[in-house]
Coordinates of C-alpha atoms in Angstrom, one line a residue:
X50 CA 67.3 87.8 108.4
X51 CA 65.3 91.1 109.1
X52 CA 66.4 91.4 112.0
X53 CA 69.3 93.1 114.2
X54 CA 71.2 94.8 117.2
X55 CA 73.6 96.5 117.7
X56 CA 74.6 97.0 121.8
X57 CA 77.8 98.4 123.6
X58 CA 77.3 95.5 126.4
X59 CA 79.1 92.3 124.9
X60 CA 76.8 90.4 127.7
X61 CA 73.9 92.2 126.7
X62 CA 74.3 90.7 122.6
X63 CA 75.2 87.4 124.0
X64 CA 72.0 87.1 126.6
X65 CA 69.8 88.2 123.9
X66 CA 71.4 86.3 121.5
X67 CA 70.8 83.0 122.8
X68 CA 67.0 84.2 124.0
X69 CA 66.9 84.5 119.9
X70 CA 68.4 80.9 120.1
X71 CA 65.4 79.1 122.8
X72 CA 62.6 81.5 121.3
X73 CA 63.6 80.5 117.6
X74 CA 64.4 76.2 118.5
X75 CA 61.6 76.2 120.3
X76 CA 58.4 77.6 117.5
X77 CA 60.4 75.1 114.9
X78 CA 60.3 72.1 117.8
X79 CA 56.7 72.9 118.2
X80 CA 55.5 73.2 114.7
X81 CA 57.4 69.4 114.1
X82 CA 60.6 70.8 111.8
X83 CA 64.1 70.7 112.1
X84 CA 66.0 74.0 113.9
X85 CA 69.6 74.5 112.9
X86 CA 70.8 78.4 114.1
X87 CA 71.7 80.9 111.6
X88 CA 74.0 83.8 112.3
X89 CA 72.4 87.0 114.1
X90 CA 72.9 90.3 113.3
X91 CA 73.2 91.3 116.5
X92 CA 76.9 93.3 116.8
X93 CA 78.9 94.1 119.5
X94 CA 80.0 98.3 119.4
X95 CA 82.5 97.7 122.5
X96 CA 85.5 100.3 120.8
X97 CA 87.5 96.6 121.9
X98 CA 85.9 95.1 118.4
X99 CA 88.6 97.8 116.6
X100 CA 91.4 96.4 118.3
X101 CA 93.1 95.4 114.8
X102 CA 96.6 96.3 114.4
X103 CA 97.4 92.3 114.5
X104 CA 95.3 92.5 111.2
X105 CA 95.5 95.7 109.0
X106 CA 97.7 93.9 106.7
X107 CA 94.6 91.9 104.9
X108 CA 93.0 95.6 104.9
X109 CA 95.8 97.0 102.8
X110 CA 95.6 93.6 100.5
X111 CA 91.5 94.5 99.8
X112 CA 91.6 97.9 99.6
X113 CA 94.7 98.8 98.7
X114 CA 97.7 100.6 100.9
X115 CA 97.6 104.5 100.9
X116 CA 94.0 104.7 99.1
X117 CA 91.6 107.9 99.8
X118 CA 89.0 104.9 101.4
X119 CA 92.2 102.6 103.6
X120 CA 93.0 106.2 105.0
X121 CA 88.6 106.3 105.8
X122 CA 89.1 103.0 108.0
X123 CA 91.6 103.6 109.0
X124 CA 90.5 106.9 110.7
X125 CA 87.2 105.7 111.9
X126 CA 89.0 102.8 113.6
X127 CA 91.2 105.0 115.6
X128 CA 87.7 107.3 116.5
X129 CA 86.3 104.1 117.8
X130 CA 89.5 103.1 119.9
X131 CA 90.1 106.3 121.7
X132 CA 86.5 107.2 122.4
X133 CA 84.3 105.8 124.8
X134 CA 81.1 104.8 125.4
X135 CA 80.6 106.1 121.3
X136 CA 78.8 102.9 120.6
X137 CA 75.8 102.7 117.9
X138 CA 76.8 106.3 117.8
X139 CA 79.6 106.0 115.6
X140 CA 78.6 108.0 112.3
X141 CA 79.9 105.2 109.0
X142 CA 78.3 106.5 106.7
X143 CA 79.2 109.8 107.1
X144 CA 83.4 109.5 107.7
X145 CA 83.6 106.7 104.5
X146 CA 80.9 108.2 102.1
X147 CA 83.2 110.7 100.4
X148 CA 85.8 108.5 100.4
X149 CA 83.8 105.5 99.3
X150 CA 82.7 107.3 95.9
X151 CA 85.9 108.4 95.4
X152 CA 87.8 105.0 95.4
X153 CA 84.2 104.5 92.8
X154 CA 86.0 107.5 90.4
X155 CA 89.3 106.5 90.8
X156 CA 88.8 102.4 90.6
X157 CA 90.6 101.8 93.3
X158 CA 88.5 99.2 94.7
X159 CA 90.1 96.9 92.4
X160 CA 88.3 93.6 92.0
X161 CA 85.4 94.7 94.7
X162 CA 84.5 96.8 92.3
X163 CA 83.6 96.4 89.3
X164 CA 80.7 98.3 89.3
X165 CA 78.5 96.2 91.3
X166 CA 78.8 98.4 94.5
X167 CA 76.8 101.4 94.2
X168 CA 76.2 101.6 97.8
X169 CA 78.8 102.1 100.5
X170 CA 76.6 99.0 102.6
X171 CA 77.3 96.8 99.1
X172 CA 81.1 97.8 98.9
X173 CA 81.2 96.4 103.5
X174 CA 79.5 93.8 102.8
X175 CA 82.1 92.7 100.6
X176 CA 85.1 93.5 102.7
X177 CA 83.5 91.8 105.1
X178 CA 83.4 89.1 103.3
X179 CA 87.0 89.6 101.3
X180 CA 88.1 89.5 105.4
X181 CA 86.6 86.7 106.3
X182 CA 88.1 84.3 103.8
X183 CA 91.7 84.9 103.9
X184 CA 91.6 85.6 108.2
X185 CA 92.2 83.3 110.5
X186 CA 90.8 82.9 114.2
X187 CA 93.1 85.2 116.1
X188 CA 91.7 88.0 118.5
X189 CA 93.2 90.8 115.8
X190 CA 91.8 89.6 112.5
X191 CA 88.2 88.0 114.7
X192 CA 87.5 91.8 116.3
X193 CA 88.1 93.0 112.7
X194 CA 85.3 91.2 111.4
X195 CA 83.8 92.2 113.9
X196 CA 84.6 95.5 113.4
X197 CA 83.0 94.8 110.7
X198 CA 79.8 93.1 111.2
X199 CA 78.9 97.0 113.2
X200 CA 79.9 99.2 110.0
X201 CA 77.6 96.8 108.4
X202 CA 74.6 96.7 110.1
X203 CA 75.2 100.9 110.6
X204 CA 75.6 101.6 107.0
X205 CA 71.9 99.7 106.1
X206 CA 68.5 101.2 106.2
X207 CA 65.7 99.7 107.4
X208 CA 61.7 99.6 108.0
X209 CA 61.4 100.7 111.7
X210 CA 64.3 101.7 113.8
X211 CA 64.1 101.0 117.4
X212 CA 66.3 102.1 121.0
X213 CA 66.3 102.3 123.9
X214 CA 68.6 105.8 124.5
X215 CA 70.1 107.1 127.8
X216 CA 67.6 109.9 129.2
X217 CA 68.0 112.1 131.8
X218 CA 72.4 111.7 131.0
X219 CA 72.7 114.9 130.1
X220 CA 75.8 115.6 132.2
X221 CA 77.3 112.3 132.1
X222 CA 78.3 112.2 128.5
X223 CA 81.6 110.8 128.8
X224 CA 83.9 114.7 127.2
X225 CA 85.2 112.1 124.0
X226 CA 81.6 111.6 122.7
X227 CA 80.8 115.5 123.4
X228 CA 83.9 116.3 121.4
X229 CA 82.3 112.9 118.7
X230 CA 78.8 114.3 119.0
X231 CA 79.6 118.1 118.3
X232 CA 81.1 117.2 115.0
X233 CA 78.3 114.9 112.6
X234 CA 75.2 115.6 115.6
X235 CA 72.8 118.8 115.3
X236 CA 71.5 117.7 118.9
X237 CA 74.6 117.2 120.7
X238 CA 73.9 118.5 123.8
X239 CA 71.7 115.7 124.4
X240 CA 72.8 112.6 124.9
X241 CA 69.7 111.4 123.4
X242 CA 68.1 113.1 121.2
X243 CA 71.8 112.2 119.6
X244 CA 70.9 109.1 119.2
X245 CA 66.4 110.3 117.7
X246 CA 69.7 111.3 114.7
X247 CA 71.2 107.7 114.7
X248 CA 67.7 105.8 114.0
X249 CA 66.6 108.6 111.5
X250 CA 69.8 107.8 109.6
X251 CA 69.4 104.4 109.7
X252 CA 65.3 104.3 108.6
X253 CA 64.9 103.8 105.2
X254 CA 62.2 106.5 103.5
X255 CA 58.7 106.4 104.9
X256 CA 60.4 104.3 107.5
X257 CA 59.9 104.1 111.1

């Protein structure tokens, strides 16, 4: 419950989850205990997880069609779908926080506000649960659940943030990413420095 990971490559996510499973099961068996694999916090940041068109009615039902928050969710889905290799550089808080605050003020969050969701991350977790209750196993609905998992992970705060940024790729940053980071990051010219900003954003005060 305290280890999370994001990778843009689905295969890397699958291998990481499998490796974590093997280590956890081996340790449990060595200590003579039973092992039941929990849900792991490893999420894929491939743009395909935002292909959620057939599931947008669920978002309309929960957040309210045409609300500020619903439109902000559309914006972040659209950005992620059409910006190649954006991955964990997606600035979820920067895109949704203002709409979330406005929705709290305007009481647009319906039953999912209720005074309990004082942070964007808390609301996204509640939204993820609500979507899970209302969706089936169609590809679009699976993608919506996966995308909400990504948003939750990218809005949490962590004691320690580790990464493997793409060093030496200044001239290989995709054009769409260049445009995006110029609007959302301070070090937009250096690909890897933007990931340092991500870690700073995700770390708690006093974290590493």
